[in-house]
Short mmCIF file of C-alpha atoms in Angstrom, two decimals:
data_model
loop_
_atom_site.label_atom_id
_atom_site.label_comp_id
_atom_site.label_asym_id
_atom_site.label_seq_id
_atom_site.Cartn_x
_atom_site.Cartn_y
_atom_site.Cartn_z
CA ASP Q 908 -7.41 10.51 -5.87
CA ALA Q 909 -4.83 12.23 -8.07
CA GLY Q 910 -6.13 10.63 -11.59
CA ILE Q 911 -6.66 6.81 -10.70
CA THR Q 912 -9.82 5.70 -10.80
CA GLN Q 913 -11.31 1.96 -9.91
CA SER Q 914 -14.05 0.75 -10.68
CA PRO Q 915 -16.67 -0.98 -9.87
CA ARG Q 916 -16.24 0.35 -6.37
CA HIS Q 917 -18.69 -2.52 -4.77
CA LYS Q 918 -19.37 -5.93 -6.20
CA VAL Q 919 -20.75 -9.30 -5.54
CA THR Q 920 -20.56 -12.51 -7.42
CA GLU Q 921 -20.75 -15.83 -7.21
CA THR Q 922 -18.25 -18.42 -6.85
CA GLY Q 923 -17.13 -20.01 -10.29
CA THR Q 924 -17.82 -16.49 -12.02
CA PRO Q 925 -15.03 -14.71 -13.68
CA VAL Q 926 -14.52 -11.05 -12.61
CA THR Q 927 -12.60 -8.33 -14.11
CA LEU Q 928 -12.07 -5.02 -12.01
CA ARG Q 929 -10.68 -2.17 -13.54
CA CYS Q 930 -7.88 0.96 -12.87
CA HIS Q 931 -7.71 3.97 -14.81
CA GLN Q 932 -4.86 6.60 -14.69
CA THR Q 933 -4.71 9.78 -16.14
CA GLU Q 934 -1.17 10.52 -15.21
CA ASN Q 935 0.72 8.25 -17.81
CA HIS Q 936 2.49 6.84 -14.87
CA ARG Q 937 4.59 3.49 -16.46
CA TYR Q 938 4.37 1.41 -13.17
CA MET Q 939 0.69 0.35 -12.00
CA TYR Q 940 0.12 -2.56 -9.24
CA TRP Q 941 -2.94 -4.82 -7.85
CA TYR Q 942 -2.98 -5.50 -4.26
CA ARG Q 943 -5.67 -6.97 -2.17
CA GLN Q 944 -6.08 -5.87 1.69
CA ASP Q 945 -7.04 -8.34 4.35
CA PRO Q 946 -7.41 -7.82 8.04
CA GLY Q 947 -3.81 -9.43 9.76
CA HIS Q 948 -2.15 -9.64 6.42
CA GLY Q 949 -2.10 -6.15 5.34
CA LEU Q 950 -1.57 -5.03 1.81
CA ARG Q 951 -0.23 -7.70 -0.55
CA LEU Q 952 1.18 -7.31 -3.91
CA ILE Q 953 -0.70 -9.41 -6.25
CA HIS Q 954 0.41 -8.24 -10.25
CA TYR Q 955 2.29 -5.23 -11.17
CA SER Q 956 3.21 -3.68 -14.17
CA TYR Q 957 6.08 -1.73 -15.53
CA GLY Q 958 4.83 -1.04 -19.06
CA VAL Q 959 2.16 -1.29 -21.61
CA LYS Q 960 1.87 -5.45 -21.88
CA ASP Q 961 5.01 -5.79 -19.50
CA THR Q 962 3.69 -7.47 -16.20
CA ASP Q 963 5.26 -9.41 -13.45
CA LYS Q 964 3.36 -11.59 -10.55
CA GLY Q 965 3.30 -10.50 -6.93
CA GLU Q 966 3.58 -12.50 -3.73
CA VAL Q 967 -0.06 -13.79 -3.91
CA SER Q 968 -0.82 -14.24 -7.61
CA ASP Q 969 -2.46 -17.76 -7.72
CA GLY Q 970 -5.99 -17.25 -9.14
CA TYR Q 971 -5.25 -13.60 -11.15
CA SER Q 972 -4.28 -12.65 -14.22
CA VAL Q 973 -3.52 -8.75 -15.42
CA SER Q 974 -3.53 -6.95 -18.85
CA ARG Q 975 -2.09 -3.46 -19.51
CA SER Q 976 -2.71 -3.01 -23.54
CA LYS Q 977 -2.77 0.68 -22.57
CA THR Q 978 -0.77 2.88 -20.36
CA GLU Q 979 -3.65 4.34 -18.67
CA ASP Q 980 -5.24 0.96 -18.08
CA PHE Q 981 -4.75 -1.82 -15.79
CA LEU Q 982 -7.40 -4.93 -15.51
CA LEU Q 983 -7.35 -7.58 -13.06
CA THR Q 984 -9.20 -10.65 -13.78
CA LEU Q 985 -10.25 -12.96 -11.31
CA GLU Q 986 -10.69 -16.22 -13.63
CA SER Q 987 -12.80 -18.20 -11.55
CA ALA Q 988 -13.87 -16.44 -8.12
CA THR Q 989 -13.41 -18.22 -4.65
CA SER Q 990 -14.67 -16.92 -0.99
CA SER Q 991 -11.57 -16.75 -0.45
CA GLN Q 992 -10.74 -13.93 -3.05
CA THR Q 993 -13.25 -11.42 -1.26
CA SER Q 994 -11.27 -8.86 -0.26
CA VAL Q 995 -10.86 -5.12 -0.84
CA TYR Q 996 -8.36 -4.44 -4.14
CA PHE Q 997 -6.32 -1.50 -4.46
CA CYS Q 998 -4.63 -0.24 -7.29
CA ALA Q 999 -1.75 1.62 -7.38
CA ILE Q 1000 0.52 3.86 -9.77
CA SER Q 1001 4.12 5.33 -9.55
CA ASP Q 1002 5.78 7.38 -12.22
CA ARG Q 1003 9.21 5.78 -10.86
CA ASP Q 1004 8.75 2.36 -9.70
CA GLY Q 1005 8.80 0.91 -6.22
CA ASN Q 1006 11.67 3.21 -4.72
CA TYR Q 1007 9.69 5.94 -4.73
CA GLY Q 1008 6.04 6.50 -3.18
CA TYR Q 1009 2.84 5.35 -4.42
CA THR Q 1010 -0.76 6.83 -5.40
CA PHE Q 1011 -3.57 4.55 -4.55
CA GLY Q 1012 -6.61 4.40 -6.03
CA SER Q 1013 -10.19 4.03 -3.41
CA GLY Q 1014 -10.24 0.31 -3.87
CA THR Q 1015 -12.93 -2.17 -5.24
CA ARG Q 1016 -14.63 -4.03 -2.18
CA LEU Q 1017 -15.47 -7.86 -3.69
CA THR Q 1018 -17.94 -10.15 -2.39
CA VAL Q 1019 -17.71 -13.33 -3.52
CA VAL Q 1020 -21.02 -15.84 -2.23
CA GLY X 415 12.73 -11.32 -0.39
CA GLU X 416 12.12 -8.31 1.83
CA ASN X 417 9.83 -8.97 4.72
CA VAL X 418 8.16 -6.39 6.88
CA GLU X 419 7.18 -6.56 10.34
CA GLN X 420 4.84 -3.94 11.97
CA HIS X 421 4.03 -3.66 15.22
CA PRO X 422 1.84 -3.02 17.30
CA SER X 423 -1.67 -4.08 15.25
CA THR X 424 -3.84 -2.07 17.13
CA LEU X 425 -2.81 0.97 19.28
CA SER X 426 -5.25 3.48 21.47
CA VAL X 427 -4.06 6.70 22.85
CA GLN X 428 -5.37 9.85 24.36
CA GLU X 429 -5.84 13.11 22.45
CA GLY X 430 -2.39 15.21 23.25
CA ASP X 431 -0.34 12.27 23.73
CA SER X 432 2.38 10.92 21.58
CA ALA X 433 2.03 7.83 19.67
CA VAL X 434 4.84 5.36 18.26
CA ILE X 435 4.30 2.37 15.21
CA LYS X 436 7.50 0.54 14.59
CA CYS X 437 8.62 -1.67 11.81
CA THR X 438 11.22 -4.38 10.94
CA TYR X 439 12.52 -4.91 7.66
CA SER X 440 14.70 -7.94 6.88
CA ASP X 441 16.87 -6.98 3.44
CA SER X 442 19.77 -4.86 4.55
CA ALA X 443 19.76 -3.59 0.78
CA SER X 444 16.58 -1.35 1.51
CA ASN X 445 16.51 1.92 0.85
CA TYR X 446 13.39 3.83 0.87
CA PHE X 447 10.61 3.47 3.81
CA PRO X 448 7.12 5.33 3.17
CA TRP X 449 4.47 5.35 5.69
CA TYR X 450 0.75 5.15 4.83
CA LYS X 451 -2.39 6.44 6.38
CA GLN X 452 -5.83 4.79 5.51
CA GLU X 453 -8.58 6.35 6.27
CA LEU X 454 -12.30 4.72 6.45
CA GLY X 455 -13.32 3.61 3.24
CA LYS X 456 -10.06 5.05 1.09
CA GLY X 457 -6.79 4.68 -0.31
CA PRO X 458 -3.84 4.71 1.93
CA GLN X 459 -1.93 7.93 1.48
CA LEU X 460 1.63 8.76 1.54
CA ILE X 461 2.24 11.12 4.92
CA ILE X 462 5.84 10.89 5.24
CA ASP X 463 8.81 8.54 3.63
CA ILE X 464 12.80 8.12 4.54
CA ARG X 465 15.87 7.27 2.71
CA SER X 466 18.72 5.16 3.64
CA ASN X 467 21.24 7.79 3.97
CA VAL X 468 19.09 9.79 6.45
CA GLY X 469 18.17 9.23 10.41
CA GLU X 470 15.14 11.18 10.77
CA LYS X 471 12.63 13.30 9.11
CA LYS X 472 9.85 15.51 10.38
CA ASP X 473 7.14 17.26 8.67
CA GLN X 474 5.17 18.84 11.36
CA ARG X 475 3.08 16.61 14.17
CA ILE X 476 4.89 13.15 12.11
CA ALA X 477 8.34 12.35 12.17
CA VAL X 478 10.20 8.86 10.94
CA THR X 479 13.51 7.42 12.70
CA LEU X 480 15.67 5.22 10.74
CA ASN X 481 18.08 2.80 12.56
CA LYS X 482 19.65 0.97 9.30
CA THR X 483 21.83 -1.46 12.03
CA ALA X 484 18.88 -2.73 13.50
CA LYS X 485 16.85 -2.76 10.91
CA HIS X 486 14.09 -0.99 12.25
CA PHE X 487 11.98 2.23 11.90
CA SER X 488 9.40 4.15 13.08
CA LEU X 489 6.80 6.68 13.27
CA HIS X 490 6.45 8.67 15.67
CA ILE X 491 3.33 11.05 16.06
CA THR X 492 3.02 13.83 18.67
CA GLU X 493 0.31 15.95 19.80
CA THR X 494 -2.52 13.60 18.60
CA GLN X 495 -5.65 14.90 17.11
CA PRO X 496 -9.11 12.70 16.39
CA GLU X 497 -8.35 13.14 12.65
CA ASP X 498 -5.26 11.25 13.29
CA SER X 499 -7.48 7.54 13.93
CA ALA X 500 -6.92 5.45 10.88
CA VAL X 501 -4.33 2.69 9.82
CA TYR X 502 -1.39 3.54 9.37
CA PHE X 503 1.00 1.17 6.58
CA CYS X 504 5.04 0.91 7.15
CA ALA X 505 6.72 -0.28 3.72
CA ALA X 506 10.32 -0.91 2.40
CA SER X 507 12.03 -0.84 -0.94
CA THR X 508 15.41 -1.76 -2.50
CA MET X 509 16.34 0.45 -5.65
CA GLY X 510 15.38 -1.55 -8.54
CA ALA X 511 13.07 -3.87 -7.02
CA GLN X 512 10.17 -1.99 -8.70
CA LYS X 513 7.32 -2.67 -5.75
CA LEU X 514 6.99 -1.97 -1.99
CA VAL X 515 6.59 -4.49 0.36
CA PHE X 516 4.06 -3.24 3.07
CA GLY X 517 3.80 -4.10 7.10
CA GLN X 518 0.13 -5.52 8.16
CA GLY X 519 -1.12 -2.06 9.20
CA THR X 520 -2.05 -0.68 12.65
CA ARG X 521 -5.20 0.72 13.64
CA LEU X 522 -4.57 4.15 15.55
CA THR X 523 -7.55 5.38 17.62
CA ILE X 524 -7.24 8.89 19.30
CA ASN X 525 -9.52 9.11 22.50
CA PRO X 526 -10.91 12.21 23.38
#
């Protein structure tokens, strides 16, 4: 998907455990985003980054944290996973903010049991 | 903040017929309206977009129309084919907003 890779692609984890999802890009794009996709809710923004060490919250940020120490990597951490965080997580990148198109990764399907 | 509503949530059409998906937005300052197509097991892909200085844009069998007064925009797919079956998302953004706000998605099924 145009130089954007998410890992892992699938993960099953237990309630209460920390989980980290990784988004890696080779496009040198400034903006990176984490969305979750749930039936009936579409794509909801969790956190985004507008540069190294520059991040901001989205509409559903509770229970999630992010880090961006390098341009190419954007990490999403579920500090203590809950069943409500079972979802498909998508990373997206953009070179010129949300007023231009995104490129999405292939997604990570996370199941919290 | 911006809110985007998308209808219908599911749409089934016969192959060869047209399909229309509609979205409304709340922020009159929004000026960028992309549409994404998501095939099964994949991430969404941008298929067409429109800016507020244009009323309509076409790309082969797909077109997007924008009504700024009514704050709604629509995706039109003509001569539908089985490969058009997917989930479609609309989105909206304001200059400088740094992020897109998405609609809830429409699952389009093309029946042979």
